[in-house]
Structures are given as structure tokens and as C-alpha cells.
Amino acid sequence: MNVSGIAEFIAALLILVGSMMAVVSAIGIIRFPDVYTRSHAATKSSTLAVLLTLSGAFLLFWINQSFVSVRILLGIAFVFLTAPVSGHMISRAAYRRKVKMSDTTVEDELYDVLHGEGKEREK
Amino acid sequence: MYKTNDLILRTTTSLIAFMMLGFAIYLLIAGHNAPGGGFVGGLLTAGAVLLMYMAYGTEAVEKMIPINFTTLVPIGLAVAVGTGVGSFIFNQPFLSHTFGYFTFPIFGEIELATAMLFDVGVYLTVVGVVMTIILTIANDR
């Protein structure tokens, strides 16, 4: 196996792992109990899925057609900057609208910060 | 009621709006030989300005970008029509475009086409129309 064959294998592996990450993220969105854990699954693992898939595509274009796509690199940087912020804004909007957490939640430290220490929280 | 703290959104906006504006310029210039052009570039520019409006508020952005976006529409249309009428000076039919090769100090030889000026007109019109629509709806009280 020559060098370009090895690089092609690595690119295919990256794309495969990226698609598996996307599937894991989708399963997490379906199976997690409330909006906060769901946004955790939707933000983190799908960002990683996009990173792996895009770097696989970047590597494949680089090896096969010797074309260095700046747009793919820019896309990776852009997704890495924006996806966590959008997840943060969605969870924050959900918290501000008092969306219920799941019953297994044991700690809500933000409530004490917003409403003062030791205040009883309404159920 | 607590005061909202948009630190994370504002910090990322200052970087992301910059990247979006740069990519919009790239799309505008690359439209001749690659996907892109005045329409997509204008939409992306409007998106970047809209993100700044969402993060910083109306007063701050109006201080940062002191442009009345409604005036961009006639300016863009005038540029687009001007490139068409300009062909009459050289005894050519309406909207005849030409191109030439010029040598620049750093970039080397570049093909410059007058279709680019038409695209700039489309770009300005799209930015003006989209921003006018969105700001009019947003200010409706």
C-alpha cells in the first residue's frame, strides 16, 4: 500500500467515524429525558461529527485532486465557533422560560445565583 | 427581573460577523468562475449585519454602520443600469460586457470584467432589500 492509498484509507475512516458520531448524536437527542441533556447531545457530538467528516473530505480532495480547499477549513473553524454558542443560547432560552428539568436532576446551582441563596423553589 | 448578560453571544459575534463579511466578499468576487455571485454575497452580508443587530442592539449597530439601508437599493440599481447604459458610449448594444487582462504589483495578471460591476449592483440591491425588509418588520410595534 503506497502513501496515497494510506491517506485515502485514513480519509475514509474519518468520514465513517464522523457519520457514526452523527448517528450517536441523533440517538442521544431521541433518548435523553429533557431539553438540557438533549442539547448536550446535539451540540457536542454533532460538532465532532462535522469536524471528522469535513476533515475526511478535505484530506480526500487533497490526496486525490491535490486541491487544498480553504473553504472546508473555514467551515470547520466556523462550525467549531458557532455550534457551542447556539447550544448555549438554546439552553439559556429554555432555562429562562422555566422549562422543567428531568426528575433525576439533583442540583440546580443557577437557581441559587439568580434568586438568592436558600430560597425555596417552586415545583 | 434580571439584566440579561450576552457576553458569550457578543464575543463570538465580533469574530463570526467578521468571518461572514470576509466570506461574503469572497463569494462576490469568486462568482465568475465558482459558485457564488452578487446575490449570495448580498444575502450573507445581510446575515452578518443582522447577527450584529441581534447581539448588540439597534442603537449600537446604527452607530457602528451609519448607513440607511434603504438608500442602497437605488444605488445598486443605478450601478447595474449604469453598466448597461455604459455600453452605448462604445457603440455597442445594451448590457454588452467586456473584459481585459491587467497586471498588478502583487497578484500578477488578473482578468477584470465589467460584469463584476453589474454584480456589485446586484449585491448592493440585495443587501438593501433584505435589511429593509427585516428592519421594518423588527421595528413594528
PDB file of C-alpha atoms in Angstrom:
ATOM      1  CA  MET A   1       0.000   0.000   0.000  1.00  0.00           C
ATOM      2  CA  ASN A   2       1.542   3.316  -1.064  1.00  0.00           C
ATOM      3  CA  VAL A   3       1.272   6.674   0.657  1.00  0.00           C
ATOM      4  CA  SER A   4      -1.775   7.931  -1.222  1.00  0.00           C
ATOM      5  CA  GLY A   5      -3.583   4.654  -0.519  1.00  0.00           C
ATOM      6  CA  ILE A   6      -2.897   5.007   3.202  1.00  0.00           C
ATOM      7  CA  ALA A   7      -4.071   8.629   3.193  1.00  0.00           C
ATOM      8  CA  GLU A   8      -7.227   7.626   1.319  1.00  0.00           C
ATOM      9  CA  PHE A   9      -7.874   4.921   3.938  1.00  0.00           C
ATOM     10  CA  ILE A  10      -7.448   7.480   6.731  1.00  0.00           C
ATOM     11  CA  ALA A  11      -9.854   9.859   4.976  1.00  0.00           C
ATOM     12  CA  ALA A  12     -12.467   7.122   4.545  1.00  0.00           C
ATOM     13  CA  LEU A  13     -12.030   6.145   8.204  1.00  0.00           C
ATOM     14  CA  LEU A  14     -12.527   9.766   9.301  1.00  0.00           C
ATOM     15  CA  ILE A  15     -15.728  10.065   7.267  1.00  0.00           C
ATOM     16  CA  LEU A  16     -17.019   6.730   8.625  1.00  0.00           C
ATOM     17  CA  VAL A  17     -16.319   7.679  12.251  1.00  0.00           C
ATOM     18  CA  GLY A  18     -17.902  11.075  11.621  1.00  0.00           C
ATOM     19  CA  SER A  19     -21.107   9.513  10.311  1.00  0.00           C
ATOM     20  CA  MET A  20     -21.193   7.130  13.289  1.00  0.00           C
ATOM     21  CA  MET A  21     -20.828  10.151  15.568  1.00  0.00           C
ATOM     22  CA  ALA A  22     -23.784  11.805  13.843  1.00  0.00           C
ATOM     23  CA  VAL A  23     -25.892   8.675  14.399  1.00  0.00           C
ATOM     24  CA  VAL A  24     -24.864   8.592  18.073  1.00  0.00           C
ATOM     25  CA  SER A  25     -25.854  12.242  18.377  1.00  0.00           C
ATOM     26  CA  ALA A  26     -29.272  11.551  16.823  1.00  0.00           C
ATOM     27  CA  ILE A  27     -29.859   8.614  19.191  1.00  0.00           C
ATOM     28  CA  GLY A  28     -28.918  10.864  22.101  1.00  0.00           C
ATOM     29  CA  ILE A  29     -31.448  13.505  21.025  1.00  0.00           C
ATOM     30  CA  ILE A  30     -34.187  10.853  20.954  1.00  0.00           C
ATOM     31  CA  ARG A  31     -33.354   9.060  24.189  1.00  0.00           C
ATOM     32  CA  PHE A  32     -32.299  11.770  26.643  1.00  0.00           C
ATOM     33  CA  PRO A  33     -35.012  12.923  29.061  1.00  0.00           C
ATOM     34  CA  ASP A  34     -35.064  16.755  28.996  1.00  0.00           C
ATOM     35  CA  VAL A  35     -34.017  19.695  26.860  1.00  0.00           C
ATOM     36  CA  TYR A  36     -30.683  20.324  28.616  1.00  0.00           C
ATOM     37  CA  THR A  37     -29.279  16.822  28.194  1.00  0.00           C
ATOM     38  CA  ARG A  38     -30.623  16.764  24.659  1.00  0.00           C
ATOM     39  CA  SER A  39     -28.844  19.987  23.782  1.00  0.00           C
ATOM     40  CA  HIS A  40     -25.703  18.463  25.309  1.00  0.00           C
ATOM     41  CA  ALA A  41     -26.002  15.516  22.910  1.00  0.00           C
ATOM     42  CA  ALA A  42     -26.968  17.671  19.948  1.00  0.00           C
ATOM     43  CA  THR A  43     -24.161  20.187  20.418  1.00  0.00           C
ATOM     44  CA  LYS A  44     -21.115  18.185  21.365  1.00  0.00           C
ATOM     45  CA  SER A  45     -21.219  15.016  19.320  1.00  0.00           C
ATOM     46  CA  SER A  46     -22.639  16.562  16.157  1.00  0.00           C
ATOM     47  CA  THR A  47     -19.893  19.199  16.230  1.00  0.00           C
ATOM     48  CA  LEU A  48     -17.351  16.392  16.406  1.00  0.00           C
ATOM     49  CA  ALA A  49     -19.196  14.562  13.614  1.00  0.00           C
ATOM     50  CA  VAL A  50     -18.982  17.610  11.362  1.00  0.00           C
ATOM     51  CA  LEU A  51     -15.302  18.063  12.201  1.00  0.00           C
ATOM     52  CA  LEU A  52     -14.432  14.435  11.360  1.00  0.00           C
ATOM     53  CA  THR A  53     -16.463  14.353   8.145  1.00  0.00           C
ATOM     54  CA  LEU A  54     -15.122  17.664   6.889  1.00  0.00           C
ATOM     55  CA  SER A  55     -11.509  16.776   7.650  1.00  0.00           C
ATOM     56  CA  GLY A  56     -12.019  13.461   5.853  1.00  0.00           C
ATOM     57  CA  ALA A  57     -13.379  15.285   2.800  1.00  0.00           C
ATOM     58  CA  PHE A  58     -10.531  17.801   2.999  1.00  0.00           C
ATOM     59  CA  LEU A  59      -7.946  15.008   3.099  1.00  0.00           C
ATOM     60  CA  LEU A  60      -9.620  13.163   0.213  1.00  0.00           C
ATOM     61  CA  PHE A  61      -9.643  16.227  -2.054  1.00  0.00           C
ATOM     62  CA  TRP A  62      -6.060  16.970  -1.066  1.00  0.00           C
ATOM     63  CA  ILE A  63      -4.825  13.465  -1.917  1.00  0.00           C
ATOM     64  CA  ASN A  64      -6.925  12.670  -4.974  1.00  0.00           C
ATOM     65  CA  GLN A  65      -7.011  16.010  -6.768  1.00  0.00           C
ATOM     66  CA  SER A  66      -4.212  17.889  -4.912  1.00  0.00           C
ATOM     67  CA  PHE A  67      -6.751  20.633  -4.216  1.00  0.00           C
ATOM     68  CA  VAL A  68      -6.381  22.345  -0.837  1.00  0.00           C
ATOM     69  CA  SER A  69      -9.879  23.601  -0.069  1.00  0.00           C
ATOM     70  CA  VAL A  70      -9.683  26.660   2.166  1.00  0.00           C
ATOM     71  CA  ARG A  71     -13.476  26.694   2.305  1.00  0.00           C
ATOM     72  CA  ILE A  72     -13.551  23.340   4.132  1.00  0.00           C
ATOM     73  CA  LEU A  73     -11.016  24.587   6.693  1.00  0.00           C
ATOM     74  CA  LEU A  74     -13.077  27.747   7.119  1.00  0.00           C
ATOM     75  CA  GLY A  75     -16.186  25.621   7.555  1.00  0.00           C
ATOM     76  CA  ILE A  76     -14.518  23.569  10.278  1.00  0.00           C
ATOM     77  CA  ALA A  77     -13.457  26.709  12.141  1.00  0.00           C
ATOM     78  CA  PHE A  78     -16.903  28.244  11.661  1.00  0.00           C
ATOM     79  CA  VAL A  79     -18.826  25.211  12.946  1.00  0.00           C
ATOM     80  CA  PHE A  80     -16.493  24.910  15.917  1.00  0.00           C
ATOM     81  CA  LEU A  81     -17.141  28.546  16.804  1.00  0.00           C
ATOM     82  CA  THR A  82     -20.881  28.675  16.245  1.00  0.00           C
ATOM     83  CA  ALA A  83     -22.315  25.294  17.306  1.00  0.00           C
ATOM     84  CA  PRO A  84     -21.426  25.594  21.043  1.00  0.00           C
ATOM     85  CA  VAL A  85     -22.731  29.165  21.127  1.00  0.00           C
ATOM     86  CA  SER A  86     -26.029  28.152  19.546  1.00  0.00           C
ATOM     87  CA  GLY A  87     -26.343  25.286  22.035  1.00  0.00           C
ATOM     88  CA  HIS A  88     -25.646  27.723  24.859  1.00  0.00           C
ATOM     89  CA  MET A  89     -28.267  30.188  23.613  1.00  0.00           C
ATOM     90  CA  ILE A  90     -30.917  27.464  23.196  1.00  0.00           C
ATOM     91  CA  SER A  91     -30.350  26.014  26.681  1.00  0.00           C
ATOM     92  CA  ARG A  92     -30.320  29.505  28.168  1.00  0.00           C
ATOM     93  CA  ALA A  93     -33.583  30.445  26.489  1.00  0.00           C
ATOM     94  CA  ALA A  94     -35.074  27.166  27.752  1.00  0.00           C
ATOM     95  CA  TYR A  95     -33.900  27.888  31.311  1.00  0.00           C
ATOM     96  CA  ARG A  96     -35.214  31.439  31.225  1.00  0.00           C
ATOM     97  CA  ARG A  97     -38.602  30.154  30.078  1.00  0.00           C
ATOM     98  CA  LYS A  98     -38.526  27.784  33.104  1.00  0.00           C
ATOM     99  CA  VAL A  99     -38.540  24.547  31.135  1.00  0.00           C
ATOM    100  CA  LYS A 100     -38.726  21.653  33.597  1.00  0.00           C
ATOM    101  CA  MET A 101     -35.629  19.547  34.161  1.00  0.00           C
ATOM    102  CA  SER A 102     -35.928  15.795  34.275  1.00  0.00           C
ATOM    103  CA  ASP A 103     -36.875  14.136  37.572  1.00  0.00           C
ATOM    104  CA  THR A 104     -33.393  12.670  38.016  1.00  0.00           C
ATOM    105  CA  THR A 105     -31.867  16.162  38.392  1.00  0.00           C
ATOM    106  CA  VAL A 106     -30.338  16.644  41.850  1.00  0.00           C
ATOM    107  CA  GLU A 107     -28.652  20.057  41.640  1.00  0.00           C
ATOM    108  CA  ASP A 108     -29.604  23.422  40.100  1.00  0.00           C
ATOM    109  CA  GLU A 109     -26.890  25.882  41.081  1.00  0.00           C
ATOM    110  CA  LEU A 110     -28.007  28.584  38.646  1.00  0.00           C
ATOM    111  CA  TYR A 111     -31.301  28.898  40.547  1.00  0.00           C
ATOM    112  CA  ASP A 112     -29.449  29.982  43.712  1.00  0.00           C
ATOM    113  CA  VAL A 113     -27.389  32.503  41.741  1.00  0.00           C
ATOM    114  CA  LEU A 114     -30.428  34.045  40.085  1.00  0.00           C
ATOM    115  CA  HIS A 115     -32.849  34.037  43.022  1.00  0.00           C
ATOM    116  CA  GLY A 116     -30.615  34.266  46.095  1.00  0.00           C
ATOM    117  CA  GLU A 117     -29.293  31.598  48.451  1.00  0.00           C
ATOM    118  CA  GLY A 118     -31.538  29.273  50.426  1.00  0.00           C
ATOM    119  CA  LYS A 119     -34.801  30.275  48.835  1.00  0.00           C
ATOM    120  CA  GLU A 120     -37.334  27.511  48.413  1.00  0.00           C
ATOM    121  CA  ARG A 121     -38.001  26.729  44.764  1.00  0.00           C
ATOM    122  CA  GLU A 122     -41.476  26.257  43.434  1.00  0.00           C
ATOM    123  CA  LYS A 123     -42.305  22.915  41.951  1.00  0.00           C
TER     124      LYS A 123
ATOM    125  CA  MET B   1     -36.274  40.688  36.562  1.00  0.00           C
ATOM    126  CA  TYR B   2     -32.551  40.355  35.998  1.00  0.00           C
ATOM    127  CA  LYS B   3     -30.413  42.200  33.492  1.00  0.00           C
ATOM    128  CA  THR B   4     -29.538  39.968  30.556  1.00  0.00           C
ATOM    129  CA  ASN B   5     -25.860  39.248  30.058  1.00  0.00           C
ATOM    130  CA  ASP B   6     -24.983  38.485  26.433  1.00  0.00           C
ATOM    131  CA  LEU B   7     -21.209  38.196  26.870  1.00  0.00           C
ATOM    132  CA  ILE B   8     -20.799  34.879  25.038  1.00  0.00           C
ATOM    133  CA  LEU B   9     -23.008  35.877  22.102  1.00  0.00           C
ATOM    134  CA  ARG B  10     -21.344  39.269  21.742  1.00  0.00           C
ATOM    135  CA  THR B  11     -17.801  37.907  21.892  1.00  0.00           C
ATOM    136  CA  THR B  12     -18.466  35.271  19.247  1.00  0.00           C
ATOM    137  CA  THR B  13     -20.406  37.739  17.107  1.00  0.00           C
ATOM    138  CA  SER B  14     -17.429  40.077  16.894  1.00  0.00           C
ATOM    139  CA  LEU B  15     -15.424  37.219  15.372  1.00  0.00           C
ATOM    140  CA  ILE B  16     -18.125  35.444  13.361  1.00  0.00           C
ATOM    141  CA  ALA B  17     -19.589  38.568  11.728  1.00  0.00           C
ATOM    142  CA  PHE B  18     -16.055  39.425  10.599  1.00  0.00           C
ATOM    143  CA  MET B  19     -15.631  35.952   9.070  1.00  0.00           C
ATOM    144  CA  MET B  20     -19.059  36.157   7.419  1.00  0.00           C
ATOM    145  CA  LEU B  21     -18.300  39.536   5.864  1.00  0.00           C
ATOM    146  CA  GLY B  22     -14.994  38.218   4.531  1.00  0.00           C
ATOM    147  CA  PHE B  23     -16.695  35.149   3.069  1.00  0.00           C
ATOM    148  CA  ALA B  24     -19.374  37.367   1.526  1.00  0.00           C
ATOM    149  CA  ILE B  25     -16.692  39.414  -0.244  1.00  0.00           C
ATOM    150  CA  TYR B  26     -15.099  36.160  -1.384  1.00  0.00           C
ATOM    151  CA  LEU B  27     -18.433  34.918  -2.781  1.00  0.00           C
ATOM    152  CA  LEU B  28     -18.993  38.231  -4.573  1.00  0.00           C
ATOM    153  CA  ILE B  29     -15.577  38.150  -6.247  1.00  0.00           C
ATOM    154  CA  ALA B  30     -15.495  34.399  -6.969  1.00  0.00           C
ATOM    155  CA  GLY B  31     -18.885  34.431  -8.703  1.00  0.00           C
ATOM    156  CA  HIS B  32     -17.370  34.427 -12.189  1.00  0.00           C
ATOM    157  CA  ASN B  33     -15.569  31.079 -12.058  1.00  0.00           C
ATOM    158  CA  ALA B  34     -17.043  29.341  -8.990  1.00  0.00           C
ATOM    159  CA  PRO B  35     -20.387  29.118  -7.189  1.00  0.00           C
ATOM    160  CA  GLY B  36     -21.275  32.467  -5.704  1.00  0.00           C
ATOM    161  CA  GLY B  37     -22.053  35.899  -7.039  1.00  0.00           C
ATOM    162  CA  GLY B  38     -23.800  39.082  -6.047  1.00  0.00           C
ATOM    163  CA  PHE B  39     -26.999  37.501  -4.743  1.00  0.00           C
ATOM    164  CA  VAL B  40     -25.440  35.030  -2.283  1.00  0.00           C
ATOM    165  CA  GLY B  41     -22.818  37.562  -1.239  1.00  0.00           C
ATOM    166  CA  GLY B  42     -25.506  40.120  -0.522  1.00  0.00           C
ATOM    167  CA  LEU B  43     -27.572  37.650   1.474  1.00  0.00           C
ATOM    168  CA  LEU B  44     -24.525  36.640   3.544  1.00  0.00           C
ATOM    169  CA  THR B  45     -23.632  40.280   4.202  1.00  0.00           C
ATOM    170  CA  ALA B  46     -27.195  40.939   5.330  1.00  0.00           C
ATOM    171  CA  GLY B  47     -26.928  37.880   7.602  1.00  0.00           C
ATOM    172  CA  ALA B  48     -23.742  39.207   9.188  1.00  0.00           C
ATOM    173  CA  VAL B  49     -25.259  42.649   9.785  1.00  0.00           C
ATOM    174  CA  LEU B  50     -28.400  41.000  11.185  1.00  0.00           C
ATOM    175  CA  LEU B  51     -26.283  38.949  13.610  1.00  0.00           C
ATOM    176  CA  MET B  52     -24.703  42.181  14.808  1.00  0.00           C
ATOM    177  CA  TYR B  53     -28.177  43.675  15.261  1.00  0.00           C
ATOM    178  CA  MET B  54     -29.224  40.655  17.360  1.00  0.00           C
ATOM    179  CA  ALA B  55     -26.111  40.716  19.539  1.00  0.00           C
ATOM    180  CA  TYR B  56     -25.537  44.426  20.116  1.00  0.00           C
ATOM    181  CA  GLY B  57     -28.944  46.019  19.735  1.00  0.00           C
ATOM    182  CA  THR B  58     -30.279  48.612  17.311  1.00  0.00           C
ATOM    183  CA  GLU B  59     -28.660  51.785  18.677  1.00  0.00           C
ATOM    184  CA  ALA B  60     -25.131  50.367  18.824  1.00  0.00           C
ATOM    185  CA  VAL B  61     -25.243  48.965  15.284  1.00  0.00           C
ATOM    186  CA  GLU B  62     -26.702  52.180  13.887  1.00  0.00           C
ATOM    187  CA  LYS B  63     -23.727  53.968  15.435  1.00  0.00           C
ATOM    188  CA  MET B  64     -21.294  51.361  14.016  1.00  0.00           C
ATOM    189  CA  ILE B  65     -22.765  51.243  10.494  1.00  0.00           C
ATOM    190  CA  PRO B  66     -24.218  54.703   9.797  1.00  0.00           C
ATOM    191  CA  ILE B  67     -25.926  53.643   6.560  1.00  0.00           C
ATOM    192  CA  ASN B  68     -29.611  53.908   5.766  1.00  0.00           C
ATOM    193  CA  PHE B  69     -30.030  50.533   4.066  1.00  0.00           C
ATOM    194  CA  THR B  70     -32.998  51.761   2.020  1.00  0.00           C
ATOM    195  CA  THR B  71     -30.710  54.060   0.037  1.00  0.00           C
ATOM    196  CA  LEU B  72     -28.602  51.043  -1.017  1.00  0.00           C
ATOM    197  CA  VAL B  73     -31.439  49.843  -3.278  1.00  0.00           C
ATOM    198  CA  PRO B  74     -31.455  52.818  -5.719  1.00  0.00           C
ATOM    199  CA  ILE B  75     -27.640  52.974  -5.581  1.00  0.00           C
ATOM    200  CA  GLY B  76     -27.358  49.304  -6.541  1.00  0.00           C
ATOM    201  CA  LEU B  77     -29.966  49.630  -9.291  1.00  0.00           C
ATOM    202  CA  ALA B  78     -28.190  52.709 -10.643  1.00  0.00           C
ATOM    203  CA  VAL B  79     -24.873  50.828 -10.730  1.00  0.00           C
ATOM    204  CA  ALA B  80     -26.469  47.878 -12.533  1.00  0.00           C
ATOM    205  CA  VAL B  81     -28.257  50.063 -15.075  1.00  0.00           C
ATOM    206  CA  GLY B  82     -25.129  52.208 -15.450  1.00  0.00           C
ATOM    207  CA  THR B  83     -23.069  49.221 -16.584  1.00  0.00           C
ATOM    208  CA  GLY B  84     -25.754  48.503 -19.177  1.00  0.00           C
ATOM    209  CA  VAL B  85     -26.057  52.091 -20.419  1.00  0.00           C
ATOM    210  CA  GLY B  86     -22.262  52.485 -20.436  1.00  0.00           C
ATOM    211  CA  SER B  87     -22.037  50.160 -23.426  1.00  0.00           C
ATOM    212  CA  PHE B  88     -23.810  52.807 -25.556  1.00  0.00           C
ATOM    213  CA  ILE B  89     -20.710  55.031 -25.273  1.00  0.00           C
ATOM    214  CA  PHE B  90     -18.716  52.441 -27.223  1.00  0.00           C
ATOM    215  CA  ASN B  91     -21.466  51.949 -29.850  1.00  0.00           C
ATOM    216  CA  GLN B  92     -22.409  48.546 -28.504  1.00  0.00           C
ATOM    217  CA  PRO B  93     -25.877  47.101 -27.677  1.00  0.00           C
ATOM    218  CA  PHE B  94     -27.355  47.467 -24.200  1.00  0.00           C
ATOM    219  CA  LEU B  95     -25.647  45.354 -21.478  1.00  0.00           C
ATOM    220  CA  SER B  96     -22.661  44.406 -23.662  1.00  0.00           C
ATOM    221  CA  HIS B  97     -19.856  43.469 -21.316  1.00  0.00           C
ATOM    222  CA  THR B  98     -16.161  43.320 -21.933  1.00  0.00           C
ATOM    223  CA  PHE B  99     -13.059  42.125 -20.114  1.00  0.00           C
ATOM    224  CA  GLY B 100      -9.348  42.712 -20.149  1.00  0.00           C
ATOM    225  CA  TYR B 101      -6.143  41.441 -18.598  1.00  0.00           C
ATOM    226  CA  PHE B 102      -4.256  43.734 -16.250  1.00  0.00           C
ATOM    227  CA  THR B 103      -1.043  43.222 -14.310  1.00  0.00           C
ATOM    228  CA  PHE B 104      -0.948  44.160 -10.654  1.00  0.00           C
ATOM    229  CA  PRO B 105       2.128  44.518  -8.391  1.00  0.00           C
ATOM    230  CA  ILE B 106       1.419  41.627  -6.006  1.00  0.00           C
ATOM    231  CA  PHE B 107      -1.279  39.483  -7.597  1.00  0.00           C
ATOM    232  CA  GLY B 108       0.185  39.281 -11.115  1.00  0.00           C
ATOM    233  CA  GLU B 109      -2.058  39.118 -14.161  1.00  0.00           C
ATOM    234  CA  ILE B 110      -5.787  39.221 -13.375  1.00  0.00           C
ATOM    235  CA  GLU B 111      -8.784  39.138 -15.688  1.00  0.00           C
ATOM    236  CA  LEU B 112     -11.103  42.034 -14.898  1.00  0.00           C
ATOM    237  CA  ALA B 113     -14.608  42.005 -16.383  1.00  0.00           C
ATOM    238  CA  THR B 114     -17.250  44.726 -16.365  1.00  0.00           C
ATOM    239  CA  ALA B 115     -19.781  42.028 -15.431  1.00  0.00           C
ATOM    240  CA  MET B 116     -18.214  42.413 -11.957  1.00  0.00           C
ATOM    241  CA  LEU B 117     -19.667  45.946 -11.723  1.00  0.00           C
ATOM    242  CA  PHE B 118     -23.112  44.574 -12.576  1.00  0.00           C
ATOM    243  CA  ASP B 119     -22.638  42.016  -9.801  1.00  0.00           C
ATOM    244  CA  VAL B 120     -21.736  44.797  -7.368  1.00  0.00           C
ATOM    245  CA  GLY B 121     -25.035  46.449  -8.275  1.00  0.00           C
ATOM    246  CA  VAL B 122     -26.922  43.221  -7.577  1.00  0.00           C
ATOM    247  CA  TYR B 123     -25.012  42.884  -4.292  1.00  0.00           C
ATOM    248  CA  LEU B 124     -25.923  46.376  -3.079  1.00  0.00           C
ATOM    249  CA  THR B 125     -29.575  45.914  -4.086  1.00  0.00           C
ATOM    250  CA  VAL B 126     -29.867  42.575  -2.270  1.00  0.00           C
ATOM    251  CA  VAL B 127     -28.264  43.954   0.899  1.00  0.00           C
ATOM    252  CA  GLY B 128     -30.568  46.966   0.816  1.00  0.00           C
ATOM    253  CA  VAL B 129     -33.762  44.984   0.176  1.00  0.00           C
ATOM    254  CA  VAL B 130     -33.103  42.275   2.782  1.00  0.00           C
ATOM    255  CA  MET B 131     -32.046  44.698   5.502  1.00  0.00           C
ATOM    256  CA  THR B 132     -35.001  46.990   4.772  1.00  0.00           C
ATOM    257  CA  ILE B 133     -37.474  44.105   4.997  1.00  0.00           C
ATOM    258  CA  ILE B 134     -36.040  42.709   8.229  1.00  0.00           C
ATOM    259  CA  LEU B 135     -35.557  46.047   9.989  1.00  0.00           C
ATOM    260  CA  THR B 136     -39.059  47.187   9.029  1.00  0.00           C
ATOM    261  CA  ILE B 137     -40.579  44.025  10.471  1.00  0.00           C
ATOM    262  CA  ALA B 138     -38.374  44.180  13.579  1.00  0.00           C
ATOM    263  CA  ASN B 139     -39.300  47.794  14.367  1.00  0.00           C
ATOM    264  CA  ASP B 140     -43.041  47.137  14.056  1.00  0.00           C
ATOM    265  CA  ARG B 141     -44.552  47.995  17.434  1.00  0.00           C
TER     266      ARG B 141
END
